[in-house]
Structures are given as structure tokens and as C-alpha cells.
CSV table of C-alpha atoms in Angstrom, one decimal:
chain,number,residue,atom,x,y,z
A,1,UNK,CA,-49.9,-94.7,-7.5
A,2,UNK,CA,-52.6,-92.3,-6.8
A,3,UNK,CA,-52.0,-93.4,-2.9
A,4,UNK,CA,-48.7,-92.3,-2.7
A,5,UNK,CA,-49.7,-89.0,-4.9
A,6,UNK,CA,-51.0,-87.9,-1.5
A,7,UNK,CA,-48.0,-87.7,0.5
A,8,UNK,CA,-45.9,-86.4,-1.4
A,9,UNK,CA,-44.9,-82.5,-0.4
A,10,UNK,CA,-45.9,-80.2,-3.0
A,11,UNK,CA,-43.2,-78.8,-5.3
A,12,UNK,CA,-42.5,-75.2,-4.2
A,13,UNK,CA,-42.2,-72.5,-7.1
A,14,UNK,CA,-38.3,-71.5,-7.7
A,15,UNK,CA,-39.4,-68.1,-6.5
A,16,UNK,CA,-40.2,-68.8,-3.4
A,17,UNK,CA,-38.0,-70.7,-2.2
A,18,UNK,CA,-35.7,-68.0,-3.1
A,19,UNK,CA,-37.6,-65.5,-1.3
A,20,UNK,CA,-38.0,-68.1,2.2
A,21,UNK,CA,-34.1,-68.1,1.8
A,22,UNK,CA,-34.0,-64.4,1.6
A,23,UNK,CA,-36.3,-64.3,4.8
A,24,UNK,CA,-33.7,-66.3,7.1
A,25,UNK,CA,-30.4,-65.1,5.7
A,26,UNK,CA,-31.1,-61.3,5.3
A,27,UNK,CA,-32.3,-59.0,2.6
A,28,UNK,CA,-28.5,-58.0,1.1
A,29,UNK,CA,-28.9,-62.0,-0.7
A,30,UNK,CA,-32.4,-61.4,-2.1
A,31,UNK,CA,-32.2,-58.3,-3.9
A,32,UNK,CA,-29.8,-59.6,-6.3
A,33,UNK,CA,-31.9,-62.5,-6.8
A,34,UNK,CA,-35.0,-60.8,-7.1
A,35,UNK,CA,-34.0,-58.2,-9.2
A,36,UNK,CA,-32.6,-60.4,-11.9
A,37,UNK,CA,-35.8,-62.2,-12.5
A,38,UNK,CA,-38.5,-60.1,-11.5
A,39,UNK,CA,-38.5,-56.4,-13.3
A,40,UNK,CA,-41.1,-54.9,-10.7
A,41,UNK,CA,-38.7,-55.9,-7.4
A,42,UNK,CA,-35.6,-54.1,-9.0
A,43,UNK,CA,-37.1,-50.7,-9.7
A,44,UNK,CA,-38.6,-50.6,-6.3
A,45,UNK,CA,-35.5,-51.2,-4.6
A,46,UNK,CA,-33.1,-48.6,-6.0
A,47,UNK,CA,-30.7,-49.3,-2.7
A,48,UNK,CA,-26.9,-48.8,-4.3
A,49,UNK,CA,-27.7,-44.8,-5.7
A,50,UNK,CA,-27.9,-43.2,-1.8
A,51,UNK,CA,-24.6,-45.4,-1.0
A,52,UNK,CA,-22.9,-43.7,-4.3
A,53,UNK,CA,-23.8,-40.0,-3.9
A,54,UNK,CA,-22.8,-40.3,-0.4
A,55,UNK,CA,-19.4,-41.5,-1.1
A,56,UNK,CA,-18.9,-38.6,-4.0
A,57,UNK,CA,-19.3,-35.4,-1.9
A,58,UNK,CA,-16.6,-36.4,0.1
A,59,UNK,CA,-14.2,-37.7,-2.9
A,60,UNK,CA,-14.3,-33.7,-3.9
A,61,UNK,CA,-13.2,-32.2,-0.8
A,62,UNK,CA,-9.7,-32.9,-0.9
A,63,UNK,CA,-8.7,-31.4,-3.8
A,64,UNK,CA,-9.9,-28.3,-3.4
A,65,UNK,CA,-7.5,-28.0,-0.4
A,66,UNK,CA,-4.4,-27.8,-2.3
A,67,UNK,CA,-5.5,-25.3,-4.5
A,68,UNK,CA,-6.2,-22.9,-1.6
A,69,UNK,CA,-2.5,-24.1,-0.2
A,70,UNK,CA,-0.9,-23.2,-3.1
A,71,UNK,CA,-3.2,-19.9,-3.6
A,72,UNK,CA,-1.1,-18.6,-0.2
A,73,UNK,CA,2.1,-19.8,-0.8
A,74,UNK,CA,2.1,-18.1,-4.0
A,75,UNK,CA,1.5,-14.7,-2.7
A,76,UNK,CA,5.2,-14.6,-0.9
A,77,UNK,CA,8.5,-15.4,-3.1
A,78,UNK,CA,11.9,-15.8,-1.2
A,79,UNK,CA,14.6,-14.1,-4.0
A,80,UNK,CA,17.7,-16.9,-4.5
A,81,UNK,CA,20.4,-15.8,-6.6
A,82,UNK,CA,20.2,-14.8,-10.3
A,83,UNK,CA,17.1,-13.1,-9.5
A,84,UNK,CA,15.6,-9.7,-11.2
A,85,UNK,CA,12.8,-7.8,-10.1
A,86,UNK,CA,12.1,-8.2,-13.8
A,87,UNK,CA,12.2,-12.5,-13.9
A,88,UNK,CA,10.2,-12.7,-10.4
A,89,UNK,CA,7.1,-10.4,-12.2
A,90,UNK,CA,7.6,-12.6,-15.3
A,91,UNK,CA,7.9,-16.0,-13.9
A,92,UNK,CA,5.4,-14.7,-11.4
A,93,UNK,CA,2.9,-13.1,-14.3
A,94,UNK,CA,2.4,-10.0,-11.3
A,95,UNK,CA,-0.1,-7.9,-13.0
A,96,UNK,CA,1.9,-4.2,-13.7
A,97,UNK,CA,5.3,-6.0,-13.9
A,98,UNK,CA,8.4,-4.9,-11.8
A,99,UNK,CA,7.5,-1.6,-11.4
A,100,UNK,CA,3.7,-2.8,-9.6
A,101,UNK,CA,6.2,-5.6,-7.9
A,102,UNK,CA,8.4,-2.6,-6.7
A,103,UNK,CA,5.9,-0.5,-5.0
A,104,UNK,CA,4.8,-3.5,-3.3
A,105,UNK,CA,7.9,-4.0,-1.9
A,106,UNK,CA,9.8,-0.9,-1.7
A,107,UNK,CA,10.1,-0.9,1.9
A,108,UNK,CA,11.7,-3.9,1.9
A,109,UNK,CA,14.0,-3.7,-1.1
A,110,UNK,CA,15.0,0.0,-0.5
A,111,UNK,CA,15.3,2.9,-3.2
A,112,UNK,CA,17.7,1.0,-5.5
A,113,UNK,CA,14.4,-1.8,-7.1
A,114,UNK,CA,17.9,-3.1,-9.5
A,115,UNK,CA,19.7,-4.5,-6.3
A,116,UNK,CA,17.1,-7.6,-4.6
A,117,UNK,CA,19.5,-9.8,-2.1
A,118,UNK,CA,19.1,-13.2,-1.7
A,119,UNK,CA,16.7,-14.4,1.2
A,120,UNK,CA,14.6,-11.3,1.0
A,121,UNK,CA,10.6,-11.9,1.2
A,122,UNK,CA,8.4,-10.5,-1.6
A,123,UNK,CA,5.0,-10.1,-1.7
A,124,UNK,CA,3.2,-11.2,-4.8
A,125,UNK,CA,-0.5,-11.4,-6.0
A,126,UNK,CA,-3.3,-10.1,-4.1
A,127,UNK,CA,-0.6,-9.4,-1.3
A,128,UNK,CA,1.3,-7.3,-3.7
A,129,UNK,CA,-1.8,-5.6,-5.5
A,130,UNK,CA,-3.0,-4.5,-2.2
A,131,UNK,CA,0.2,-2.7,-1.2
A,132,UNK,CA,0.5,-1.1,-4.5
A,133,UNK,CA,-2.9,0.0,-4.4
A,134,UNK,CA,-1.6,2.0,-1.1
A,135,UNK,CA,1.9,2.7,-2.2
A,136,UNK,CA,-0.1,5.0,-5.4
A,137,UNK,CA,-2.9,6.3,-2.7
A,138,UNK,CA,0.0,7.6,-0.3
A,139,UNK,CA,1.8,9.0,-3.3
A,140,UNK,CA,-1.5,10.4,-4.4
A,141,UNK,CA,-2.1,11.9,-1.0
A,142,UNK,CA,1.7,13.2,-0.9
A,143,UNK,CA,1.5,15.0,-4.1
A,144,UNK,CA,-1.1,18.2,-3.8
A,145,UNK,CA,-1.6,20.9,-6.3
A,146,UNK,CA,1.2,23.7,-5.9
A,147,UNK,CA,0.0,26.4,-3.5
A,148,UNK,CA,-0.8,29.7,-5.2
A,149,UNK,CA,0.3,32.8,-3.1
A,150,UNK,CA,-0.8,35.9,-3.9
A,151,UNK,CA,2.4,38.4,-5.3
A,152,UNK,CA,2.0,40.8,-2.5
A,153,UNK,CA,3.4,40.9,1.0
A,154,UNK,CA,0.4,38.9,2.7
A,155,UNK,CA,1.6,36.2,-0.2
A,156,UNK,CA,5.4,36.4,0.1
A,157,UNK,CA,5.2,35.5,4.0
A,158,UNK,CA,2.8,32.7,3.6
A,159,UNK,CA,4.9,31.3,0.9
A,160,UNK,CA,7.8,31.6,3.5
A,161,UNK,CA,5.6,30.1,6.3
A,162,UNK,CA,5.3,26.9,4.1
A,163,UNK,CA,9.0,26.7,2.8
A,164,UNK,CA,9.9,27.1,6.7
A,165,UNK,CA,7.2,24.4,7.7
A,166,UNK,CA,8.9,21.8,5.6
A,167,UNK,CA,12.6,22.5,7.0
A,168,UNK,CA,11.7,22.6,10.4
A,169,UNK,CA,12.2,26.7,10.4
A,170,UNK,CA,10.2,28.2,13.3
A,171,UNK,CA,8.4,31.7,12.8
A,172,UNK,CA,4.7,33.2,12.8
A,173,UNK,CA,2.8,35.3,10.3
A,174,UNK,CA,2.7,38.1,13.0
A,175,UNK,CA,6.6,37.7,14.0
A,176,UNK,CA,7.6,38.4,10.3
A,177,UNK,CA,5.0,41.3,9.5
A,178,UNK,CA,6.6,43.0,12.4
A,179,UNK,CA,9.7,43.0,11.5
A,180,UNK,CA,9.4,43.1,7.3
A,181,UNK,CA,7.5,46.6,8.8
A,182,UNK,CA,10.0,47.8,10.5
A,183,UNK,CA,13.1,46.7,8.7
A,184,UNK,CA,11.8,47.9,4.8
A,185,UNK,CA,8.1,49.3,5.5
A,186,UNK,CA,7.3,46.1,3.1
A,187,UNK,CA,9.7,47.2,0.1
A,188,UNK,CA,11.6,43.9,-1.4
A,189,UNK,CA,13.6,46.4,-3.2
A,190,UNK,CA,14.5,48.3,-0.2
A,191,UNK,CA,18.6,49.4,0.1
A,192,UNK,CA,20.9,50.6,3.2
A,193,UNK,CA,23.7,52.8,1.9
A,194,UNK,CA,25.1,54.5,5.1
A,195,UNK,CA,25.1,52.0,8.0
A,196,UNK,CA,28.7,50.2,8.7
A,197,UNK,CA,27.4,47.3,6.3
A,198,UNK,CA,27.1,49.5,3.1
A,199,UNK,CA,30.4,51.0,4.5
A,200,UNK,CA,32.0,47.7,4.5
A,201,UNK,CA,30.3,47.0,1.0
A,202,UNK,CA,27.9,44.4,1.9
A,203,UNK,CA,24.4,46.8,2.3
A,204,UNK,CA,21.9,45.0,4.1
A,205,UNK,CA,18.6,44.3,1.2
A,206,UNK,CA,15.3,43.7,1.0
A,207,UNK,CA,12.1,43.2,2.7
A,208,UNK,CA,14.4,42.0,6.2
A,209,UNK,CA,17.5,43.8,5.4
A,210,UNK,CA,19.9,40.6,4.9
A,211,UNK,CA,23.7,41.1,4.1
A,212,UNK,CA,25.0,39.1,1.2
A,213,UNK,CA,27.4,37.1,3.6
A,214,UNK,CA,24.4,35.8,5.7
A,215,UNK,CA,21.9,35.5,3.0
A,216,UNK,CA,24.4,32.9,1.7
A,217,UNK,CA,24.8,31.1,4.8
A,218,UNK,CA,21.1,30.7,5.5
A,219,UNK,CA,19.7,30.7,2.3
A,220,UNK,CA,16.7,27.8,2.5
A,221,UNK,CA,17.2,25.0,-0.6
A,222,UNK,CA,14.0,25.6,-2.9
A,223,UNK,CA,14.4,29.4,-3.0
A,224,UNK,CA,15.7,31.9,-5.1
A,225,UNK,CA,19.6,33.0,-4.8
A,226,UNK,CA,18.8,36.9,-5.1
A,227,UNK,CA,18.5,38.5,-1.8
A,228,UNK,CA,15.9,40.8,-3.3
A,229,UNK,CA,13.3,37.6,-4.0
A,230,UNK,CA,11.0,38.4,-1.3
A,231,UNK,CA,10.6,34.7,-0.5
A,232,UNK,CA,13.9,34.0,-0.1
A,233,UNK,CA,15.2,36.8,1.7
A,234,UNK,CA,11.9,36.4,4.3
A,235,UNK,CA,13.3,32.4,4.6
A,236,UNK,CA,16.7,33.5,5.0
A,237,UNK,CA,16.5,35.9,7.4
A,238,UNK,CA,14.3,33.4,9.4
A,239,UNK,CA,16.7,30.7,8.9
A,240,UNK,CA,19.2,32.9,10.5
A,241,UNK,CA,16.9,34.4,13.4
A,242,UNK,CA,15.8,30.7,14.5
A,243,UNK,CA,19.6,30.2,15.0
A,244,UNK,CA,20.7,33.4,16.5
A,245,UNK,CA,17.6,34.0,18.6
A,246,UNK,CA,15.4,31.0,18.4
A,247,UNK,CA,13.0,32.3,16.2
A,248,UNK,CA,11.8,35.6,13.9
A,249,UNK,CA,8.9,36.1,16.6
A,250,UNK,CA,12.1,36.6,19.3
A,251,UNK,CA,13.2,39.5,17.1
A,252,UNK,CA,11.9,43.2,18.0
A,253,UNK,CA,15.1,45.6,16.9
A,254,UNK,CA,18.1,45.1,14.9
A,255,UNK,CA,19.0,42.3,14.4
């Protein structure tokens, strides 16, 4: 018995034979082995945690995509019918409500904001912030401070100057001074009683001795309706000069 003792092949340990397995049929088989009966293999071969982040970052990516998508699309809303200026701001929640919604869109919706047709594009959000945020610095810019004039003659023809800058009325400081000087020596109040006009009872008045009749004709919205203002006989007269003779500055006698 102790003969055949010799021969025989030596039992190999379970363990080893696992790990001469894992040695011709790749590492991926012995790991599991390993790690289920020997603690020390398993926390030294931590190989499924880089596999697991790596396949999360990418996992996050496309959801963030549709939110940017629909971020964009929201700032645009195409009216259908039924709709208000009113229900787009609500359903919409646009910061300011129709009237911040308006401004945005003004150009688009034209001066009635109650009548929106169907079709029309309207800029929301950001998009409709932004243009609101000019609309109010273009109003802002429009609206200055009234002008003060002094109440003197100097002041009188600058006021005129302005009125006829914003209705296209031509005329320069010097072409009116020359002729309120010659015309009324600078008197608002001034009066002809003995030409043909004062015969015909319509005297010529004021600083550039304008009938009634034509005072009417030319009189320049925004001004007074008293010949005698000295603003709006000054614009008047001009008014009429511009159309008779192309100008006040063209005018160097009666005119």
C-alpha cells in the first residue's frame, strides 16, 4: 500500500485549480471565483465601478437637450383663433402681462394691442423682455423735458424754430429777426390801421403783421389761435412764407 502511495499525483488544493483554470481561460472567469472565497482578491480588484461611471455621464446628456429645445420654442407663439393678448401673457406667465407682451410686439400687432390675427408670430420670454426693455428705452429717449424759452423775442423765435422743426417748416433765427424787425420793431401787440387790410377790416397783427384770413389758413397745430401769441403768429407767418416764397429767410419786404 505504501508502494502505490508513491505514484499517486498529489491532490491539488480547490484554489488552485481554480486559479490554473483562470490562467488558460482568461481573467473575466476568475474574479468571480476568487472574489467569492477569498476577501483580499475582491477588494483589490474593484474592476465593475470605472465601467459604471463611465456609462452614467453619458445617460445625462440627453435630457438636458430637450429642455434647451423647448427653452427656444417657447420664446415665439403663433396666435390661432380665440386668442387675447390677455390669455397668451397668462397661459404664457410673460412677466408684465399684455401690456409688457404689447410693447414687445407692437410693430407687429399694430396700434390697436385688442385686435391679434391669427397666424401672427409673437415673441415671448427673454425674446419679448428684451424688446420691451428697448420699446421703454426708445420711449424714454423720445420723451425729453419740455423746452423752456425765455418770454422775450430771442425766446418766442426759438420756440417757433422748434414747432417749425417738427412740421417740416423751413426758416432761420436770422430770416425771422429780420423781418419781426422790420414788420413790428419786435412788438407782439403791434396794429396796422390805415393800409388797404385795416381798410378791408382785416388789419394785419403782431410781431409779422399776419391778417386774420391767413393766420387761419397757416396756423401750425400746437399753437395758440390768437394772432397776437407771438409764437403762433411767428409759425404762422412762416408756414405761409415757406409756401409763398420758400422760406421766411426768402422774405426781405412786404410780404
Amino acid at each position: 500500500m505504501s508502494a502505490k502511495g508513491k505514484h499517486r499525483r498529489p491532490k491539488q488544493h480547490r484554489i488552485a485549480r481554480r486559479l490554473a483554470f483562470a490562467g488558460t481561460g482568461g481573467a473575466a472567469l476568475a474574479l468571480p471565483l476568487i472574489g467569492a472565497t477569498t476577501a483580499g482578491a475582491a477588494v483589490t480588484q474593484p474592476a465593475v465601478a470605472p465601467a459604471t461611471t463611465a456609462l452614467a455621464r453619458p445617460a445625462a446628456q440627453p435630457a438636458a437637450q430637450p429642455a434647451a429645445e423647448n427653452a427656444a420654442l417657447s420664446l415665439t407663439y403663433s396666435v390661432v383663433g380665440g386668442d387675447t393678448l390677455s390669455k397668451i401673457a397668462a397661459d404664457h406667465s410673460v412677466s408684465g402681462g399684455w401690456q409688457t407682451l404689447y410693447a414687445a410686439n407692437r410693430s407687429a400687432i399694430g396700434a390697436d394691442p385688442s385686435v391679434i390675427r391669427p397666424g401672427l408670430t409673437l415673441r415671448l420670454g427673454a425674446a419679448a423682455k428684451a424688446a420691451a426693455a428697448k420699446a421703454t428705452a426708445v420711449t424714454a429717449a423720445a420723451v425729453k423735458p419740455a423746452a423752456t424759452y425765455a418770454n422775450n423775442l430771442d425766446g418766442w423765435i426759438r420756440e417757433s424754430l422748434d414747432i417749425m422743426a417738427r412740421h417740416g417748416i423751413p426758416g432761420s433765427y436770422n430770416g425771422i429777426h429780420r423781418n419781426v424787425m422790420r414788420e413790428s420793431s419786435g412788438n407782439p401787440l403791434a396794429i396796422n390801421n390805415w393800409d388797404s387790410n385795416a381798410a378791408a377790416g382785416i388789419p394785419s397783427k403782431g410781431l409779422l403783421q399776419v391778417i386774420d384770413p391767413t393766420f387761419r389758413a397757416y396756423h401750425v397745430p400746437g399753437t395758440a389761435m390768437d394772432s397776437y401769441d407771438p409764437v403762433a403768429n411767428i409759425t404762422a407767418a412762416c408756414n405761409y412764407a415757406a409756401a409763398r416764397y420758400g422760406s421766411i429767410d426768402n422774405v426781405n419786404g412786404a410780404y
